Short mmCIF file of C-alpha atoms in Angstrom, two decimals:
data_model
loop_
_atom_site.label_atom_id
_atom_site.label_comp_id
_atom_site.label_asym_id
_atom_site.label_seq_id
_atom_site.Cartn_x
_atom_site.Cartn_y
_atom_site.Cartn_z
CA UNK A 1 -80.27 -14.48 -42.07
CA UNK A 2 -76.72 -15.96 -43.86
CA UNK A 3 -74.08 -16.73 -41.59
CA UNK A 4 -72.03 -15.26 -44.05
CA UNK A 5 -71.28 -12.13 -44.29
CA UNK A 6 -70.11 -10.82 -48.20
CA UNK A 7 -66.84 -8.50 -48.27
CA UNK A 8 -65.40 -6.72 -51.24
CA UNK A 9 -61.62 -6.00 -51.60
CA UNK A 10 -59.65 -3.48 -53.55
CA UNK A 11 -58.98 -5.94 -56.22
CA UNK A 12 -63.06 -6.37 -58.29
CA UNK A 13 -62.03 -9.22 -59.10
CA UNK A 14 -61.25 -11.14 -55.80
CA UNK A 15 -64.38 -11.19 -52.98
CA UNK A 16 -64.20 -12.59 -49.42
CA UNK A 17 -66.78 -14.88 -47.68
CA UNK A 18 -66.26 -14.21 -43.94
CA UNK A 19 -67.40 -16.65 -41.32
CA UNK A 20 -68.03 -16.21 -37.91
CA UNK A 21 -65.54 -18.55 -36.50
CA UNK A 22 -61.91 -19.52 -37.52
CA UNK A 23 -61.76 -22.11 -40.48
CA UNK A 24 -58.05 -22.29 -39.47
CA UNK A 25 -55.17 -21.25 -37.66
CA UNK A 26 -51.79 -21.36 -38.68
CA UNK A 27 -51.96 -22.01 -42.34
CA UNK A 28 -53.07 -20.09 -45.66
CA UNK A 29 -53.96 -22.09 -48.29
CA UNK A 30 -54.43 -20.92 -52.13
CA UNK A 31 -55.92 -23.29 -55.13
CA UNK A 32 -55.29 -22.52 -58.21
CA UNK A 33 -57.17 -25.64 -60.01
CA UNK A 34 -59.44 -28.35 -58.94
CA UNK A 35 -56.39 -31.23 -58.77
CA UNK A 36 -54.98 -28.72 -56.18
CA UNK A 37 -57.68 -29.49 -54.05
CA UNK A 38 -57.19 -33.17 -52.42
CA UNK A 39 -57.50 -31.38 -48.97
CA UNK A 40 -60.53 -28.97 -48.95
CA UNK A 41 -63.92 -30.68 -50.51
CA UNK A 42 -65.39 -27.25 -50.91
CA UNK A 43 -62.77 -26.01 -52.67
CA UNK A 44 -63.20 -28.89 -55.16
CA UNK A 45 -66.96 -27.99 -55.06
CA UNK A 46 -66.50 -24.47 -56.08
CA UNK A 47 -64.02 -25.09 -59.25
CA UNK A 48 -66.94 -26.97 -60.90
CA UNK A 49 -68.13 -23.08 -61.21
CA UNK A 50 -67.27 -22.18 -64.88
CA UNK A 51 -66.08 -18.71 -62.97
CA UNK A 52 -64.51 -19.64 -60.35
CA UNK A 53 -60.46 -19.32 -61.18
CA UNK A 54 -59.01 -18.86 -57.51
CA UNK A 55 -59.79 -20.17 -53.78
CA UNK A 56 -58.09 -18.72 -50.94
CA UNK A 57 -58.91 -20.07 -47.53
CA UNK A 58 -57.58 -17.87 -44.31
CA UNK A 59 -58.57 -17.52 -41.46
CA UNK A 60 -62.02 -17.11 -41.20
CA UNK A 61 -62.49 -16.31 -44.73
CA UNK A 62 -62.97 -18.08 -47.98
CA UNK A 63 -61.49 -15.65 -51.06
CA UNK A 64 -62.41 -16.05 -54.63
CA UNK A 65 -61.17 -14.92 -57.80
CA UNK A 66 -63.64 -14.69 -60.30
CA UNK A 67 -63.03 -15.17 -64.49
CA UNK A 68 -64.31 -12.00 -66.19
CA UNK A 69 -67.35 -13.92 -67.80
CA UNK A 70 -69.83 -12.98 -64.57
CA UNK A 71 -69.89 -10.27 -62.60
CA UNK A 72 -69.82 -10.41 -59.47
CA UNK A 73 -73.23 -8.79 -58.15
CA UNK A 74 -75.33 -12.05 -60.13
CA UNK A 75 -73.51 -14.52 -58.52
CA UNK A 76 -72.47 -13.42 -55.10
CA UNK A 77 -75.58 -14.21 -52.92
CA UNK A 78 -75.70 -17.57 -54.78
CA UNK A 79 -72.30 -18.35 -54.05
CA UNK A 80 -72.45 -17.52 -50.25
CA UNK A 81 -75.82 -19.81 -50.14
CA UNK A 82 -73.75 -22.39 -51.65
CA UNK A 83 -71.44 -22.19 -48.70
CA UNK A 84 -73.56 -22.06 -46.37
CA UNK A 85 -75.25 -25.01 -47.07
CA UNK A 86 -72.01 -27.25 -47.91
CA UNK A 87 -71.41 -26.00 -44.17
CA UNK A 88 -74.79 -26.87 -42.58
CA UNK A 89 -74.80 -30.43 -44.07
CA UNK A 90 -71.29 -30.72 -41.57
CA UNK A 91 -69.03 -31.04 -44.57
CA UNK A 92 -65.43 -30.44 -43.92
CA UNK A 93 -63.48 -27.16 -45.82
CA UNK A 94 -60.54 -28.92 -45.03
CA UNK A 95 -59.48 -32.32 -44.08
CA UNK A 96 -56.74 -32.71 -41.39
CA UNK A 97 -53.14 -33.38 -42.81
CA UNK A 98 -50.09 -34.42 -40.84
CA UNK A 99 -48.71 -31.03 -41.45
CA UNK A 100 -51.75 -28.90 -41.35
CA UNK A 101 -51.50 -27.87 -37.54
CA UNK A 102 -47.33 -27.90 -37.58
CA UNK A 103 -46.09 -24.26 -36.53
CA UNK A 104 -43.78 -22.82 -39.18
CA UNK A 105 -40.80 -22.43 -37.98
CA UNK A 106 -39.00 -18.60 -38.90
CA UNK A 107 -35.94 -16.46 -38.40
CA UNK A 108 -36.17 -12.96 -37.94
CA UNK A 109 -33.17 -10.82 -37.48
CA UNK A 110 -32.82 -6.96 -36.59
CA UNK A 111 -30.43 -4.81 -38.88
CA UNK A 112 -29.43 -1.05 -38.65
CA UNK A 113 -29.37 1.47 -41.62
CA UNK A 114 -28.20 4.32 -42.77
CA UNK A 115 -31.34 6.18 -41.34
CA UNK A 116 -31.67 6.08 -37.42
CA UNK A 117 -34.92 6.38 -37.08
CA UNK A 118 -35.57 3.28 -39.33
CA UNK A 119 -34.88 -0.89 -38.08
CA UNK A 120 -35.01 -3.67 -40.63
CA UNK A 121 -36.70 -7.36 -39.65
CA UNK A 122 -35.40 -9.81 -42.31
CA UNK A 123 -37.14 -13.01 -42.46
CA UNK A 124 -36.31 -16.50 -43.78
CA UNK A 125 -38.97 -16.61 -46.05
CA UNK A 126 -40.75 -14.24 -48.72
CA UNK A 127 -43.36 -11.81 -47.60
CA UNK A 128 -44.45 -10.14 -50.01
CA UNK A 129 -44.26 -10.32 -54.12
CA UNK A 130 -45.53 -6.47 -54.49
CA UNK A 131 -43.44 -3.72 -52.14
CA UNK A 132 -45.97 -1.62 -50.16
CA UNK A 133 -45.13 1.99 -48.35
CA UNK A 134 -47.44 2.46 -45.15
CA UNK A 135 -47.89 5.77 -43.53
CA UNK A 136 -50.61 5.00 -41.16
CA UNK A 137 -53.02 2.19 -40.36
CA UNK A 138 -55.69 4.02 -42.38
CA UNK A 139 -53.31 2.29 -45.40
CA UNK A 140 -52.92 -0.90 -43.72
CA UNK A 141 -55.65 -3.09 -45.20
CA UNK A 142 -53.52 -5.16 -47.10
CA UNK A 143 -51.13 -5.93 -44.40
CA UNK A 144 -52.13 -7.82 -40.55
CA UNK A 145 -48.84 -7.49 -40.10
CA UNK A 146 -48.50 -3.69 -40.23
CA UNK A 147 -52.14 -3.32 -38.51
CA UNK A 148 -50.98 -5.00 -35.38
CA UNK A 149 -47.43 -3.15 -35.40
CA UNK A 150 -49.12 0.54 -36.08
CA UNK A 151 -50.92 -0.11 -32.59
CA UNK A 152 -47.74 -0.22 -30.66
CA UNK A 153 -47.34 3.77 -30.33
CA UNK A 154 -43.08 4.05 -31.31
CA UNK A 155 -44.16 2.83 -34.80
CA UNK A 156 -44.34 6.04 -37.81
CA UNK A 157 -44.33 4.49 -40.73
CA UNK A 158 -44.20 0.45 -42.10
CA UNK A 159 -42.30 -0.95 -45.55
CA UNK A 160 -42.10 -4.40 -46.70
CA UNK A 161 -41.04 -5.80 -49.73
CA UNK A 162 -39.61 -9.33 -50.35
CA UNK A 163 -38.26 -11.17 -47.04
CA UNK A 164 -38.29 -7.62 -45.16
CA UNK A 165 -39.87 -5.56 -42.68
CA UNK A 166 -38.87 -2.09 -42.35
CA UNK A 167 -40.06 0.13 -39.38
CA UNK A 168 -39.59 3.72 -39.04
CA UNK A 169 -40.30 5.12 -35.05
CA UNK A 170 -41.17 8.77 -34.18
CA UNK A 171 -37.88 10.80 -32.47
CA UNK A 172 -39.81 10.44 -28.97
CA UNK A 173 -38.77 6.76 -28.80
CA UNK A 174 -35.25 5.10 -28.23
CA UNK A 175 -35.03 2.07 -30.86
CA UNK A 176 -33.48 0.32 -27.99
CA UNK A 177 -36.02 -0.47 -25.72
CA UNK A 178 -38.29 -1.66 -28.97
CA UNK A 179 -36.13 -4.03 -30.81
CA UNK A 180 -36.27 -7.28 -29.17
CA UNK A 181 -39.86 -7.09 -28.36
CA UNK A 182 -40.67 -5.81 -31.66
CA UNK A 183 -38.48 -9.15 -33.53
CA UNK A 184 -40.31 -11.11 -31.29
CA UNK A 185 -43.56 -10.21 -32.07
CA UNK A 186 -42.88 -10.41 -36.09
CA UNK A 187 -41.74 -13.87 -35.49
CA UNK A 188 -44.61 -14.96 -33.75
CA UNK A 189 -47.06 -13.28 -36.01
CA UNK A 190 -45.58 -14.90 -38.93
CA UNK A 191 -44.86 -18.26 -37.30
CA UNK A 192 -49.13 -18.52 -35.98
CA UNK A 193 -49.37 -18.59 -40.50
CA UNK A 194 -50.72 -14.61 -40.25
CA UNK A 195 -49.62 -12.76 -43.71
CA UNK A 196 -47.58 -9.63 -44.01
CA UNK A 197 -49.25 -8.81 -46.96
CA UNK A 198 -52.67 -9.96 -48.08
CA UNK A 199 -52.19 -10.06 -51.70
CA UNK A 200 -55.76 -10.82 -52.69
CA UNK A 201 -55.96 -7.16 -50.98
CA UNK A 202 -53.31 -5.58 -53.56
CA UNK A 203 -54.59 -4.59 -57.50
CA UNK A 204 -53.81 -7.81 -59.40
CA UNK A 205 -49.71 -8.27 -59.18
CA UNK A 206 -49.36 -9.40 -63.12
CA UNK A 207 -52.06 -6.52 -63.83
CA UNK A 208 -49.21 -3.99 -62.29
CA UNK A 209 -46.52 -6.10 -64.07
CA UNK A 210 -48.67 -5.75 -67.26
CA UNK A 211 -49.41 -1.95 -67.10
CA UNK A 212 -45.85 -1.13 -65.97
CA UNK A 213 -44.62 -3.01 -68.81
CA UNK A 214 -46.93 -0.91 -71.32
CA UNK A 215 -45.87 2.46 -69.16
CA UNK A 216 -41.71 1.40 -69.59
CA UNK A 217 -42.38 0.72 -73.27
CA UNK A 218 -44.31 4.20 -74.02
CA UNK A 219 -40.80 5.92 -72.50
CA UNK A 220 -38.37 7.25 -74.81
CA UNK A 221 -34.98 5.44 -75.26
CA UNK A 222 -33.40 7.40 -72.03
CA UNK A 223 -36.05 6.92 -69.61
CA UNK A 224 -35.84 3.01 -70.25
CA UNK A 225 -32.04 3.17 -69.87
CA UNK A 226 -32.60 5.10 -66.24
CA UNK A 227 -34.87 2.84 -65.40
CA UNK A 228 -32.85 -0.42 -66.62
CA UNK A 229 -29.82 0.88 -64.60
CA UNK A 230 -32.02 1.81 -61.60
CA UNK A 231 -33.17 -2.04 -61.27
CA UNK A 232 -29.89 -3.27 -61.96
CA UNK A 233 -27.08 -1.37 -60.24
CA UNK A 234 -28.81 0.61 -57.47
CA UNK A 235 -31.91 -0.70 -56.46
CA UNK A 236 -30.12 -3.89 -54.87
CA UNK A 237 -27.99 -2.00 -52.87
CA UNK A 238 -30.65 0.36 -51.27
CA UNK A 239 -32.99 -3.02 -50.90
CA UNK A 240 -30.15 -4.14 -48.40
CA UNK A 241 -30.22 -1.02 -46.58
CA UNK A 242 -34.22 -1.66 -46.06
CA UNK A 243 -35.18 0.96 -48.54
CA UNK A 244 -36.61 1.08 -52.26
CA UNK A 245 -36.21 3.38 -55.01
CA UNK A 246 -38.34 4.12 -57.95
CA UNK A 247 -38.46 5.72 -60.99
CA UNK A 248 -40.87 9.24 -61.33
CA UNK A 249 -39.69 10.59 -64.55
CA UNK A 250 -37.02 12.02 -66.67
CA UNK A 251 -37.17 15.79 -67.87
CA UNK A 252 -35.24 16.08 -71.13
CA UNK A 253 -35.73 19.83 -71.18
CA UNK A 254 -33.59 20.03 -68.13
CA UNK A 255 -31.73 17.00 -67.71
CA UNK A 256 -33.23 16.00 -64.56
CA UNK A 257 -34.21 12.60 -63.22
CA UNK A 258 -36.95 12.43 -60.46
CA UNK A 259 -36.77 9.01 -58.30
CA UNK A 260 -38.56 8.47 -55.09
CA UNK A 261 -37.17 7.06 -51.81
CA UNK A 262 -39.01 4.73 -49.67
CA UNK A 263 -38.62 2.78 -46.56
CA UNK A 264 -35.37 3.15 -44.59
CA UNK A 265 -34.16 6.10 -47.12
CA UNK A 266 -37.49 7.93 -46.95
CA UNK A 267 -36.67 10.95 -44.72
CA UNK A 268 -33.23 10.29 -44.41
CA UNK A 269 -31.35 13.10 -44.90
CA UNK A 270 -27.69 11.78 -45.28
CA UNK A 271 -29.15 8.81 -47.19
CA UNK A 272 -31.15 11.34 -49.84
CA UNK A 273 -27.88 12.96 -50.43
CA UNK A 274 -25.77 10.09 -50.69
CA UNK A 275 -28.32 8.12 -52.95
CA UNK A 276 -28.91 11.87 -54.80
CA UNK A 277 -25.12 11.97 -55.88
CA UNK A 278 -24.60 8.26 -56.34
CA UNK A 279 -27.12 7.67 -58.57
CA UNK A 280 -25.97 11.37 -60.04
CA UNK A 281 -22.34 10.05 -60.62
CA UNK A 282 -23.65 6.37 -61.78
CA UNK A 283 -25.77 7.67 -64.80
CA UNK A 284 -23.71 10.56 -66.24
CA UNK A 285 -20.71 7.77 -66.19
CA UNK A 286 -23.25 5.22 -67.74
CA UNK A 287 -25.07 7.77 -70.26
CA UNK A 288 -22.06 9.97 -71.10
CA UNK A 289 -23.57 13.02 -70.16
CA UNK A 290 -22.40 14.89 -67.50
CA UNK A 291 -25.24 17.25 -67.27
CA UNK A 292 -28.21 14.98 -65.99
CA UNK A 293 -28.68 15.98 -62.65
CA UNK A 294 -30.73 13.92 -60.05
CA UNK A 295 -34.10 15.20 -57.74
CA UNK A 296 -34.74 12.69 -54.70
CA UNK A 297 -38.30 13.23 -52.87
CA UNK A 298 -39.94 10.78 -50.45
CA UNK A 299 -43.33 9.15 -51.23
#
């Protein structure tokens, strides 16, 4: 029976080979070509696999991306057999570096925002390329980080995106007696080389870059101006704040814009209705038309 045990992700394209013990702690590594791979042999190995376009090595997992000419189901068993036996003949996935085992050192700091129920963790380093919106753990898959926090019992709801970790508690807890601990913990997480976002986990980023790029040019000429002064002008602003906003639609029938609210402004009431008439304000100066009026909702 393999040692190995085969596990699909969300993305078809992207499979994980899960070992029973740790490759590595502290570090994630990611090849994208065979003269990335000075420091893992069996990466090397597995780029002289016309399919092979990606190795991640985590943990105690090797990932790979696959090129669309296999699929996945012909070459998976072979693959993990390959593994197995580059493993058995006590060949090395990765050879020690100076650096390898050197803890990464990180700054995380607490802010406030304009919704009390919600903390922000900035970091001193990106942690995530795609934003993601967590209501439970049940939606956690792509995140360690927001699986360990959702076990501590103050913690509602999870948003990160970029260098940022925003945290929204249920009314029974006092943010007070969570902070510290809670900025600790990130910290250490993120210093031991665990991810806030697994983005082998996540639909393919430049996939979502692709098809939002083909959705933004099937909008008429308004919608792309909404959206264009969305990105530019007020997105920013509620990104400091810990929050997001995106784009839903734009009615034409009734002059109406439909964004959502996430993180820190999700559920905020004060922050709906100041974003609401800001945004309000900032297009009908911006469009010349004073009758476009703006609909906030929560994800």
């Amino acid at each position: 029976m393999s040692k190995i045990q085969i596990q699909n992700t969300s993305n078809p394209s992207i499979i994980k080979f899960v070992l029973p013990d740790f490759i590595v702690k502290g570090e994630n590594y990611e090849f994208k070509n065979i003269d990335e791979t000075s420091n893992s042999p069996l990466a090397r190995e597995l780029f002289y696999l016309p399919f092979v376009k990606t190795v991640y090595i985590s943990n105690n997992f090797i990932g790979i991306e696959k090129f669309s000419i296999v699929e996945w189901d012909d070459v998976k068993e072979s693959l993990a057999q390959q593994i197995e036996t580059f493993l058995d003949k006590g060949n090395q996935i990765l050879l020690e570096t100076k650096t390898q085992n050197k803890k990464q050192p990180i700054t995380i700091y607490a802010e406030s925002t304009p919704n009390p129920a919600v903390i922000k963790f900035v970091a001193n380093k990106l942690l995530t390329k795609k934003a993601v919106e967590l209501k439970d753990i049940d939606q956690a898959k792509s995140s360690p980080l927001a699986q360990e926090l959702f076990k501590s019992p103050f913690v509602k709801e999870i948003f990160i995106d970029e260098n940022y970790v925003s945290i929204s508690k249920y009314d029974a807890f006092d943010w007070n007696e969570y902070i510290q601990s809670t900025r600790a913990f990130i910290k250490e997480f993120l210093e031991q080389g665990n991810l806030a976002v697994d983005e082998s986990l996540i639909t393919d980023t430049k996939q979502i870059e692709e098809q939002a790029d083909t959705h933004f040019d099937s909008l008429d000429e308004t919608s792309q101006k909404i959206i264009n002064i969305l990105e530019e002008y007020v997105k920013p602003a509620v990104q400091a704040d810990g929050g997001n906003i995106a784009f839903k639609k734009y009615e034409p029938t009734n002059n109406t814009v439909q964004v959502i609210l996430q993180g820190a402004c999700s559920g905020c009431p004060s922050s709906t209705f100041t974003l609401k008439n800001g945004i309000e304000s900032m297009l009908r100066q911006m469009l010349n038309d004073n009758a476009i009026v703006v609909e906030a909702s929560n994800a």
